Amino acid sequence: MDVFLLIDLQKYKLKCKKESNIDATFPLLNLYFCALILSMQKVLVLGAGRSSSALIRYLLEKSTSLDWTITVADQSYDAIILKTKNHPRSLAVSLNIYDEYERRQLIEQNDIIVSLMPPQLHELVAIDCLELKKSLVTASYVSPAMKKLNDDVKNSGLLFLFEMGLDPGIDHMSAMYMLQRIAQVEGKIQSFKSYTGGLVATESDNNPWHYKITWNPRNVVLAGQGVAQFLENGIVKYTPYQRLFLETEKFNLNDHGKYEGYANRDSLPYIELYGLEGIQTMKRGTFRRPGFCKAWNALVQLGLTDDSYKIQNPEKLTISQWLEMFVPSGKGSLKKRTAETLGLKKESSVIEKMEWMGLFSDKKIEMANSTPAQILQSLMEASWKMEDHDKDLVIMHHEIGYEQRGEKFIHNATFSMIGEDSTYTAMAKTVGLPLGIVVKLILQNKISLTGVQIPTMPEIYEAALEELKTYGVSFDEETKRN
Amino acid sequence: MDVFLLIDLQKYKLKCKKESNIDATFPLLNLYFCALILSMQKVLVLGAGRSSSALIRYLLEKSTSLDWTITVADQSYDAIILKTKNHPRSLAVSLNIYDEYERRQLIEQNDIIVSLMPPQLHELVAIDCLELKKSLVTASYVSPAMKKLNDDVKNSGLLFLFEMGLDPGIDHMSAMYMLQRIAQVEGKIQSFKSYTGGLVATESDNNPWHYKITWNPRNVVLAGQGVAQFLENGIVKYTPYQRLFLETEKFNLNDHGKYEGYANRDSLPYIELYGLEGIQTMKRGTFRRPGFCKAWNALVQLGLTDDSYKIQNPEKLTISQWLEMFVPSGKGSLKKRTAETLGLKKESSVIEKMEWMGLFSDKKIEMANSTPAQILQSLMEASWKMEDHDKDLVIMHHEIGYEQRGEKFIHNATFSMIGEDSTYTAMAKTVGLPLGIVVKLILQNKISLTGVQIPTMPEIYEAALEELKTYGVSFDEETKRN
């Protein structure tokens, strides 16, 4: 066993040397090696991207008192060190996730695995976890393929917990907690609406879109493609992409600000998942600041978010030449014709937002063959960049309608959090803290649940919400007659 | 050889008896058997659907004088007999196209194969034809997989001719003929636009959409999905589906009528295929009657043409309940809200067309789990049905801009044809006659071309257009200074 680990260590050393200039890896690795042998429990975090900062900080804060070792693996060694800051209880491992030998060794040497990898890689990790008998926690949606593992996971006495971030995650937990409280006073739930937004804090909001990128930019560009499905007043509603950003609902949440919400994917499965059979309205959605959706719809209508075909040699084009490809030819400037195509005036705030984003500019596109969505994403990443001093905002709002002893009530609950800075964002905190907390609960044997789960069980959400409160995750709640 | 054929014949007899009530099959088959042995050349037509009538009539008309036998194979025996009418030179074979043994035997026993099968089945047939050394003719678009066979087909001395119908087909041939004539007088082509429509003749036009179904109804519902690409004034233009039916061009073709055209798929490859490198405009499109596109766009915007997901248990819904799923809830009737969603008045001609189609009706949907597009198709098939006495219309229009000795010209060419009845439609004639004619040219050894081709070569189009003229396929042409 020792020999085996020593060989491995040699391999890590070589790898670290090759891919990083940090000389401190030698003592760090030796230290880790001792810690790994001696410490009681070992956590593996796969992925050190944007959303990992608060998770890693949480785990390292607990690591000394709870005797944990935290191994963080990512293809970028530097990204890991930025988050672990060479904490003595941490090990940074530069990993190619497709290297089966290395991946499985890492999983085998740890007690619990947190995956922040892109969703399509979870399957790879989940199969290893099942074979090597390790529990798995992620913030991603549970896929049908993962659901199929339920029996095997259960029979192995393991827990694979999905959707344990913000949305999905805190939304499920807070909703279930409130729904259960209402059930306890014999309230009969009639409607459930829930919206979440990952936005920029007002104090850092200095652009006409009132938006900056605080999570995966590709998901921002492709958001809403396909059809949105929800239940409204007893009728299943389908909203196609071409109308999604037009059919928004407006919300004035007082101190929490004003928002508009569009429907998010398929809300229908949550009727069963939340135990709300017979409910009249079930709608989950996404918040944007007022005015965003109308302008985003313009980009959708023009075809700029299409990811299904490639533009040949866009590097030969300026951005306005690229936009010209989507606007009918005719008389007048590109701006005038764009406005006409969209049924708008040239002075409209939508055109202003497009201009601010550089869509009418003569800047060169610096990309080889790419889809319209990829080109738009590169524009967005430049113009909606979070600066180092910028703070983000996470906002979540539930509206629960219910009947109690013949009377109708509406329960409103709103939570918002402003990030600390551009690393410890509210997004990273609200995604990472639930993951960190549930890792702790599992390692402390406080959860007996097994199988493939999402956090809709009191066993998980009661303890998790309790601890999340100490990190500022708490809802302003209000019940009104309806 | 004789014994082999007798066994086969026995098999056909049993098959015919099993699947049809027509007792005449015995003498017919015996007659055919003699004909097959004695006749010089044998043509196999795969598919006896809507578009086969004129092809089969043409081939049978020529069969006696040219000493041909025409075998028609389809899964429906009755569909074949409707077209062959037990002509003594015809054989009807009930065929499961996936039955490799029967399919290959049929192909082997014939000299040339015409496939009217759905495009995805051409690959199956093409591989057999290559192995059994038979030439193949179809009206479908040549796929990338078929293009790859070019060298093998050429080396076997065979011709696989695709796109030999109306559109694609007559459009290619007539365009190439005109382009070549302009080149002969040293005209330099600057722009090429071409539109085709399969519509209902004015005399049979009794609905507000001015449309009936004269070809594959599924293709009608899904038309235009994906992005349309064309070249306009030197700029590549992309028109997304959500704007395709809004960005139409209007045409007044005098005696031929008024139309509106929307861009059809990807026009860009035709620049090279027509030898028009350096051209400024290349656009191919589809004609509808004025007003159709605006109303069809309403169905697109509502999401009714979506084929990507299924509605659960639509048999429990009326059509208006189904429509309600795509319209935001609110105050007022479904019709009023539908109009509002589309930015229209309740009295708008678009809403009138929707109402005429039965979209606001309380009729039950008689389908199990289906996509919105499938449900819409069933509605369309009922309301846009060609009655027996109805006549259809095929319309094709080219606009070719060119420069000659410093002067600019525009050459307009328009062809239209009205069908004989609901069997010998203009669509069936304009798809089938080019196929029939080229079969004749090939059997008469008048075409030396080999490989995988489309009819852009003078060797094919000159003779084919000449004979098509005698069937009424001729263009009204006019050249004007521009």
Short mmCIF file of C-alpha atoms in Angstrom, two decimals, chain A residues 271-450:
data_model
loop_
_atom_site.label_atom_id
_atom_site.label_comp_id
_atom_site.label_asym_id
_atom_site.label_seq_id
_atom_site.Cartn_x
_atom_site.Cartn_y
_atom_site.Cartn_z
CA ILE A 271 -45.23 18.39 -9.57
CA GLU A 272 -44.41 14.79 -8.71
CA LEU A 273 -40.95 15.51 -7.29
CA TYR A 274 -42.42 18.04 -4.82
CA GLY A 275 -45.44 15.80 -4.12
CA LEU A 276 -47.89 18.38 -5.50
CA GLU A 277 -50.20 16.17 -7.58
CA GLY A 278 -53.46 17.99 -8.32
CA ILE A 279 -51.83 21.44 -8.21
CA GLN A 280 -53.15 24.06 -10.68
CA THR A 281 -49.98 26.03 -11.41
CA MET A 282 -46.35 24.85 -11.46
CA LYS A 283 -43.84 27.14 -13.06
CA ARG A 284 -40.10 27.47 -12.60
CA GLY A 285 -38.28 30.31 -14.24
CA THR A 286 -35.26 32.53 -14.56
CA PHE A 287 -34.97 36.18 -13.46
CA ARG A 288 -33.42 38.97 -15.47
CA ARG A 289 -33.45 42.71 -14.82
CA PRO A 290 -36.30 44.60 -16.56
CA GLY A 291 -35.56 45.24 -20.24
CA PHE A 292 -33.11 42.36 -20.66
CA CYS A 293 -35.55 39.87 -22.15
CA LYS A 294 -36.89 42.19 -24.84
CA ALA A 295 -33.36 42.90 -26.01
CA TRP A 296 -32.30 39.26 -25.79
CA ASN A 297 -35.37 38.33 -27.83
CA ALA A 298 -34.04 40.62 -30.58
CA LEU A 299 -30.85 38.51 -30.76
CA VAL A 300 -32.99 35.34 -30.83
CA GLN A 301 -35.22 36.68 -33.62
CA LEU A 302 -32.20 37.67 -35.70
CA GLY A 303 -30.85 34.11 -35.38
CA LEU A 304 -27.67 35.11 -33.49
CA THR A 305 -28.10 32.43 -30.81
CA ASP A 306 -28.27 29.56 -33.32
CA ASP A 307 -25.76 26.83 -32.48
CA SER A 308 -26.71 24.42 -35.28
CA TYR A 309 -24.42 25.53 -38.16
CA LYS A 310 -21.08 27.21 -38.65
CA ILE A 311 -20.25 30.52 -40.28
CA GLN A 312 -17.34 29.99 -42.70
CA ASN A 313 -14.22 32.08 -42.01
CA PRO A 314 -15.72 34.64 -39.62
CA GLU A 315 -12.14 35.87 -39.01
CA LYS A 316 -12.46 37.68 -42.33
CA LEU A 317 -15.46 39.65 -41.03
CA THR A 318 -16.05 42.57 -38.73
CA ILE A 319 -18.83 42.19 -36.18
CA SER A 320 -21.14 44.48 -38.16
CA GLN A 321 -20.42 42.51 -41.35
CA TRP A 322 -21.44 39.39 -39.45
CA LEU A 323 -24.64 41.03 -38.18
CA GLU A 324 -25.39 42.15 -41.77
CA MET A 325 -25.71 38.45 -42.69
CA PHE A 326 -28.80 38.19 -40.47
CA VAL A 327 -30.52 41.42 -41.52
CA PRO A 328 -32.43 41.75 -44.79
CA SER A 329 -30.73 44.02 -47.29
CA GLY A 330 -32.43 47.24 -48.34
CA LYS A 331 -32.06 50.97 -47.98
CA GLY A 332 -30.57 52.66 -44.96
CA SER A 333 -27.90 51.87 -42.39
CA LEU A 334 -27.48 48.46 -40.81
CA LYS A 335 -28.80 49.91 -37.56
CA LYS A 336 -31.93 51.29 -39.26
CA ARG A 337 -32.60 47.99 -41.06
CA THR A 338 -31.97 45.95 -37.90
CA ALA A 339 -34.54 48.08 -36.08
CA GLU A 340 -37.03 47.70 -38.94
CA THR A 341 -36.55 43.92 -39.05
CA LEU A 342 -37.35 43.78 -35.35
CA GLY A 343 -40.31 46.16 -35.64
CA LEU A 344 -38.49 48.76 -33.54
CA LYS A 345 -37.33 52.35 -33.87
CA LYS A 346 -33.64 53.07 -34.41
CA GLU A 347 -33.59 54.90 -31.07
CA SER A 348 -35.17 51.99 -29.19
CA SER A 349 -33.49 50.81 -25.99
CA VAL A 350 -33.08 47.38 -27.62
CA ILE A 351 -30.96 48.85 -30.43
CA GLU A 352 -29.05 50.85 -27.82
CA LYS A 353 -28.24 47.63 -25.93
CA MET A 354 -27.13 45.94 -29.17
CA GLU A 355 -24.91 48.91 -29.99
CA TRP A 356 -23.41 48.88 -26.50
CA MET A 357 -22.51 45.22 -27.00
CA GLY A 358 -20.58 46.18 -30.12
CA LEU A 359 -22.90 44.53 -32.64
CA PHE A 360 -22.60 47.48 -35.04
CA SER A 361 -18.85 47.85 -34.59
CA ASP A 362 -16.06 47.42 -37.13
CA LYS A 363 -14.00 45.29 -34.78
CA LYS A 364 -12.68 42.08 -36.35
CA ILE A 365 -14.08 38.73 -35.23
CA GLU A 366 -11.14 36.75 -33.92
CA MET A 367 -12.51 33.24 -34.36
CA ALA A 368 -12.20 30.49 -36.95
CA ASN A 369 -15.31 28.62 -38.24
CA SER A 370 -17.88 29.03 -35.48
CA THR A 371 -21.61 28.91 -34.91
CA PRO A 372 -23.53 32.19 -34.52
CA ALA A 373 -23.97 31.29 -30.82
CA GLN A 374 -20.20 30.89 -30.37
CA ILE A 375 -19.50 34.25 -32.00
CA LEU A 376 -22.18 35.93 -29.89
CA GLN A 377 -20.74 34.28 -26.78
CA SER A 378 -17.30 35.76 -27.46
CA LEU A 379 -18.90 39.21 -27.79
CA MET A 380 -20.83 38.71 -24.55
CA GLU A 381 -17.79 37.47 -22.68
CA ALA A 382 -15.97 40.66 -23.61
CA SER A 383 -18.81 43.09 -22.88
CA TRP A 384 -20.42 41.37 -19.88
CA LYS A 385 -17.17 40.54 -18.10
CA MET A 386 -17.16 40.70 -14.30
CA GLU A 387 -14.26 42.97 -13.31
CA ASP A 388 -12.16 42.03 -10.28
CA HIS A 389 -13.96 44.57 -8.08
CA ASP A 390 -17.42 43.63 -9.37
CA LYS A 391 -19.94 41.93 -7.15
CA ASP A 392 -22.68 39.59 -8.34
CA LEU A 393 -26.20 39.03 -7.12
CA VAL A 394 -28.16 35.85 -6.61
CA ILE A 395 -31.92 36.23 -6.28
CA MET A 396 -34.52 33.53 -5.63
CA HIS A 397 -38.26 34.01 -5.25
CA HIS A 398 -41.06 31.53 -4.47
CA GLU A 399 -44.78 32.21 -4.64
CA ILE A 400 -46.90 29.50 -3.09
CA GLY A 401 -50.67 29.72 -3.29
CA TYR A 402 -52.69 27.57 -0.89
CA GLU A 403 -56.10 27.17 0.70
CA GLN A 404 -56.57 26.77 4.42
CA ARG A 405 -59.97 26.27 6.03
CA GLY A 406 -61.75 27.74 3.00
CA GLU A 407 -59.49 30.79 2.81
CA LYS A 408 -56.92 31.46 0.13
CA PHE A 409 -53.38 32.58 0.92
CA ILE A 410 -50.27 33.43 -0.97
CA HIS A 411 -46.89 32.84 0.59
CA ASN A 412 -44.05 34.93 -0.85
CA ALA A 413 -40.45 34.10 -0.05
CA THR A 414 -37.43 35.95 -1.39
CA PHE A 415 -33.73 35.45 -0.85
CA SER A 416 -30.91 37.51 -2.30
CA MET A 417 -27.18 37.50 -1.75
CA ILE A 418 -24.45 39.83 -2.98
CA GLY A 419 -21.05 38.29 -3.69
CA GLU A 420 -17.86 39.18 -1.83
CA ASP A 421 -15.81 39.79 -4.97
CA SER A 422 -15.31 38.27 -8.41
CA THR A 423 -13.94 35.00 -6.94
CA TYR A 424 -16.20 34.43 -3.94
CA THR A 425 -19.29 35.34 -5.90
CA ALA A 426 -22.81 34.86 -4.56
CA MET A 427 -23.16 32.27 -7.37
CA ALA A 428 -20.09 30.31 -6.22
CA LYS A 429 -21.26 30.53 -2.61
CA THR A 430 -24.85 29.45 -3.22
CA VAL A 431 -23.71 26.59 -5.50
CA GLY A 432 -20.74 25.54 -3.37
CA LEU A 433 -22.00 25.85 0.19
CA PRO A 434 -24.87 23.33 -0.17
CA LEU A 435 -22.35 20.88 -1.67
CA GLY A 436 -19.85 21.48 1.13
CA ILE A 437 -22.48 21.19 3.83
CA VAL A 438 -23.88 17.92 2.50
CA VAL A 439 -20.36 16.49 2.19
CA LYS A 440 -19.94 17.26 5.88
CA LEU A 441 -23.30 15.69 6.77
CA ILE A 442 -22.43 12.54 4.83
CA LEU A 443 -18.94 12.24 6.35
CA GLN A 444 -20.48 12.74 9.80
CA ASN A 445 -22.94 9.91 9.07
CA LYS A 446 -25.87 12.26 9.57
CA ILE A 447 -27.56 11.10 6.38
CA SER A 448 -28.81 7.55 6.05
CA LEU A 449 -30.40 8.09 2.64
CA THR A 450 -29.05 5.95 -0.22
#
